[in-house]
Amino acid sequence: MVENVIFDVDGTLVDSVDEHAEAWRRSFLHFGRDVPFAHVRSQIGKGADQLIPVFFNDEELERFGKEIEEYRSKLFLDEFLPKVRPFPRVRELFQRLRQQGRRLALASSAKDEELKRYVRLCGIEGLYEAKASKDEVDKSKPHPDIFESALARLGRPDVSTVVVVGDTPYDALAAGKLGLPTVGVLAGGFLAEDLRAAGCRALVKDAGELLRLAEESSVEWPWNGPGASPAAKDEEPR
């Protein structure tokens, strides 16, 4: 029985993937690297420590890697974060899961300042037991560090009682390294086949569908078994 649910945030609870991708694209362009938007977007879900090395070599990282990260962070906070909106029914989902006795945590590759803003946007203050961000770990997803930190803050429950909910293959890969199953959320725009290949046990359209499934089952974790739920099978990626 699932007693603990760990949520990714960007692309799972808030509609922010495109904003992150464009902020990174513009930052790379500022430092002389013109990277197509789609290529950048495919890497969202990783923290800066794992994302920047995809596009810059070791010598470049040594010279100005930290400057890229700082430039992107300010650009995102100033221009893009104000555009981010929560997905519908996130607060209701958290309320329902807590009513069922489940303990909730957030585990994000975002910096803590961004994560705090997302919590306020979603209206979920006081509705989770723990949170972990990129600021407190050495490596972001697809490394398992952030989920490991969230588990520790939950009191290290048995992994058989924990499920991760995330929108990227990097969530599933990171969770899988700790033996945690992942429910993939299609709202972030990643392809269903990529989420399945990374290890997602089931797919849902968004937080609203997860809420509907939670309302239909107060005991079992709300999925229809391995693979996609019926609603997710026909969902087109954005």
PDB file of C-alpha atoms in Angstrom, residues 119-222:
ATOM      1  CA  VAL A 119       4.449  26.218  -3.424  1.00  0.00           C
ATOM      2  CA  ARG A 120       2.690  29.566  -3.055  1.00  0.00           C
ATOM      3  CA  LEU A 121       1.386  29.430  -6.636  1.00  0.00           C
ATOM      4  CA  CYS A 122      -0.139  25.999  -6.060  1.00  0.00           C
ATOM      5  CA  GLY A 123      -1.540  26.946  -2.660  1.00  0.00           C
ATOM      6  CA  ILE A 124      -0.062  23.854  -1.026  1.00  0.00           C
ATOM      7  CA  GLU A 125       1.588  25.461   1.993  1.00  0.00           C
ATOM      8  CA  GLY A 126       1.168  23.106   4.936  1.00  0.00           C
ATOM      9  CA  LEU A 127      -0.031  20.240   2.725  1.00  0.00           C
ATOM     10  CA  TYR A 128       3.243  18.294   2.549  1.00  0.00           C
ATOM     11  CA  GLU A 129       5.631  16.856   5.091  1.00  0.00           C
ATOM     12  CA  ALA A 130       8.969  17.431   3.389  1.00  0.00           C
ATOM     13  CA  LYS A 131      10.714  19.082   0.458  1.00  0.00           C
ATOM     14  CA  ALA A 132      14.095  18.741  -1.201  1.00  0.00           C
ATOM     15  CA  SER A 133      15.662  21.049  -3.797  1.00  0.00           C
ATOM     16  CA  LYS A 134      18.830  21.277  -5.851  1.00  0.00           C
ATOM     17  CA  ASP A 135      20.365  23.617  -3.250  1.00  0.00           C
ATOM     18  CA  GLU A 136      20.835  20.820  -0.727  1.00  0.00           C
ATOM     19  CA  VAL A 137      22.381  18.073  -2.867  1.00  0.00           C
ATOM     20  CA  ASP A 138      25.543  17.624  -4.929  1.00  0.00           C
ATOM     21  CA  LYS A 139      23.897  16.255  -8.059  1.00  0.00           C
ATOM     22  CA  SER A 140      20.464  16.803  -9.585  1.00  0.00           C
ATOM     23  CA  LYS A 141      18.305  14.391 -11.572  1.00  0.00           C
ATOM     24  CA  PRO A 142      18.817  11.931 -13.208  1.00  0.00           C
ATOM     25  CA  HIS A 143      21.023  11.244 -10.170  1.00  0.00           C
ATOM     26  CA  PRO A 144      18.945  10.048  -7.196  1.00  0.00           C
ATOM     27  CA  ASP A 145      20.255  12.574  -4.640  1.00  0.00           C
ATOM     28  CA  ILE A 146      17.131  14.768  -4.506  1.00  0.00           C
ATOM     29  CA  PHE A 147      14.812  11.802  -4.009  1.00  0.00           C
ATOM     30  CA  GLU A 148      17.196  10.379  -1.425  1.00  0.00           C
ATOM     31  CA  SER A 149      16.997  13.681   0.469  1.00  0.00           C
ATOM     32  CA  ALA A 150      13.196  13.648   0.289  1.00  0.00           C
ATOM     33  CA  LEU A 151      13.140  10.076   1.628  1.00  0.00           C
ATOM     34  CA  ALA A 152      15.391  11.072   4.509  1.00  0.00           C
ATOM     35  CA  ARG A 153      13.098  13.971   5.378  1.00  0.00           C
ATOM     36  CA  LEU A 154      10.133  11.584   5.339  1.00  0.00           C
ATOM     37  CA  GLY A 155      11.931   9.429   7.910  1.00  0.00           C
ATOM     38  CA  ARG A 156      13.284   6.860   5.445  1.00  0.00           C
ATOM     39  CA  PRO A 157      10.096   4.833   4.898  1.00  0.00           C
ATOM     40  CA  ASP A 158      10.304   1.434   3.229  1.00  0.00           C
ATOM     41  CA  VAL A 159      10.552   1.996  -0.532  1.00  0.00           C
ATOM     42  CA  SER A 160       7.639  -0.387  -1.048  1.00  0.00           C
ATOM     43  CA  THR A 161       5.386   2.281   0.482  1.00  0.00           C
ATOM     44  CA  VAL A 162       6.618   5.139  -1.743  1.00  0.00           C
ATOM     45  CA  VAL A 163       5.635   6.345  -5.225  1.00  0.00           C
ATOM     46  CA  VAL A 164       7.197   9.172  -7.223  1.00  0.00           C
ATOM     47  CA  VAL A 165       5.118  11.401  -9.514  1.00  0.00           C
ATOM     48  CA  GLY A 166       7.051  13.239 -12.243  1.00  0.00           C
ATOM     49  CA  ASP A 167       6.868  14.453 -15.813  1.00  0.00           C
ATOM     50  CA  THR A 168      10.332  13.707 -17.221  1.00  0.00           C
ATOM     51  CA  PRO A 169      12.395  10.614 -17.962  1.00  0.00           C
ATOM     52  CA  TYR A 170      14.962  12.021 -15.527  1.00  0.00           C
ATOM     53  CA  ASP A 171      12.473  11.676 -12.663  1.00  0.00           C
ATOM     54  CA  ALA A 172      11.900   8.008 -13.473  1.00  0.00           C
ATOM     55  CA  LEU A 173      15.603   7.292 -13.934  1.00  0.00           C
ATOM     56  CA  ALA A 174      16.504   8.946 -10.626  1.00  0.00           C
ATOM     57  CA  ALA A 175      13.687   7.238  -8.740  1.00  0.00           C
ATOM     58  CA  GLY A 176      14.515   3.864 -10.253  1.00  0.00           C
ATOM     59  CA  LYS A 177      18.029   4.014  -8.818  1.00  0.00           C
ATOM     60  CA  LEU A 178      16.434   3.950  -5.372  1.00  0.00           C
ATOM     61  CA  GLY A 179      13.900   1.250  -6.247  1.00  0.00           C
ATOM     62  CA  LEU A 180      11.026   3.751  -6.308  1.00  0.00           C
ATOM     63  CA  PRO A 181       8.237   3.337  -8.888  1.00  0.00           C
ATOM     64  CA  THR A 182       7.215   6.404 -10.891  1.00  0.00           C
ATOM     65  CA  VAL A 183       3.885   7.601 -12.231  1.00  0.00           C
ATOM     66  CA  GLY A 184       4.564   9.704 -15.326  1.00  0.00           C
ATOM     67  CA  VAL A 185       2.604  12.917 -15.911  1.00  0.00           C
ATOM     68  CA  LEU A 186       2.117  13.855 -19.567  1.00  0.00           C
ATOM     69  CA  ALA A 187       1.354  17.521 -18.844  1.00  0.00           C
ATOM     70  CA  GLY A 188       5.055  18.370 -19.016  1.00  0.00           C
ATOM     71  CA  GLY A 189       5.130  17.526 -22.714  1.00  0.00           C
ATOM     72  CA  PHE A 190       7.495  14.563 -22.768  1.00  0.00           C
ATOM     73  CA  LEU A 191       6.563  11.650 -25.018  1.00  0.00           C
ATOM     74  CA  ALA A 192       4.704   8.748 -23.439  1.00  0.00           C
ATOM     75  CA  GLU A 193       7.132   6.238 -24.949  1.00  0.00           C
ATOM     76  CA  ASP A 194      10.111   8.105 -23.452  1.00  0.00           C
ATOM     77  CA  LEU A 195       8.511   8.075 -20.013  1.00  0.00           C
ATOM     78  CA  ARG A 196       7.765   4.362 -20.266  1.00  0.00           C
ATOM     79  CA  ALA A 197      11.290   3.608 -21.505  1.00  0.00           C
ATOM     80  CA  ALA A 198      12.730   5.447 -18.492  1.00  0.00           C
ATOM     81  CA  GLY A 199      10.711   3.230 -16.159  1.00  0.00           C
ATOM     82  CA  CYS A 200       7.334   4.876 -15.486  1.00  0.00           C
ATOM     83  CA  ARG A 201       4.897   2.245 -14.200  1.00  0.00           C
ATOM     84  CA  ALA A 202       1.849   4.210 -15.335  1.00  0.00           C
ATOM     85  CA  LEU A 203       0.956   7.449 -17.081  1.00  0.00           C
ATOM     86  CA  VAL A 204      -1.649  10.079 -16.263  1.00  0.00           C
ATOM     87  CA  LYS A 205      -2.606  13.198 -18.161  1.00  0.00           C
ATOM     88  CA  ASP A 206      -2.157  15.671 -15.320  1.00  0.00           C
ATOM     89  CA  ALA A 207      -2.814  16.379 -11.652  1.00  0.00           C
ATOM     90  CA  GLY A 208      -6.541  16.529 -12.359  1.00  0.00           C
ATOM     91  CA  GLU A 209      -6.602  12.953 -13.633  1.00  0.00           C
ATOM     92  CA  LEU A 210      -4.539  11.793 -10.693  1.00  0.00           C
ATOM     93  CA  LEU A 211      -7.081  13.446  -8.400  1.00  0.00           C
ATOM     94  CA  ARG A 212      -9.933  11.673 -10.170  1.00  0.00           C
ATOM     95  CA  LEU A 213      -8.206   8.327  -9.770  1.00  0.00           C
ATOM     96  CA  ALA A 214      -7.460   9.068  -6.113  1.00  0.00           C
ATOM     97  CA  GLU A 215     -11.133   9.830  -5.511  1.00  0.00           C
ATOM     98  CA  GLU A 216     -12.078   6.492  -7.056  1.00  0.00           C
ATOM     99  CA  SER A 217      -9.801   4.513  -4.756  1.00  0.00           C
ATOM    100  CA  SER A 218      -9.102   5.347  -1.136  1.00  0.00           C
ATOM    101  CA  VAL A 219      -7.013   2.213  -0.543  1.00  0.00           C
ATOM    102  CA  GLU A 220      -5.021   1.181  -3.617  1.00  0.00           C
ATOM    103  CA  TRP A 221      -2.703   3.597  -5.388  1.00  0.00           C
ATOM    104  CA  PRO A 222      -4.793   5.037  -8.236  1.00  0.00           C
TER     105      PRO A 222
END
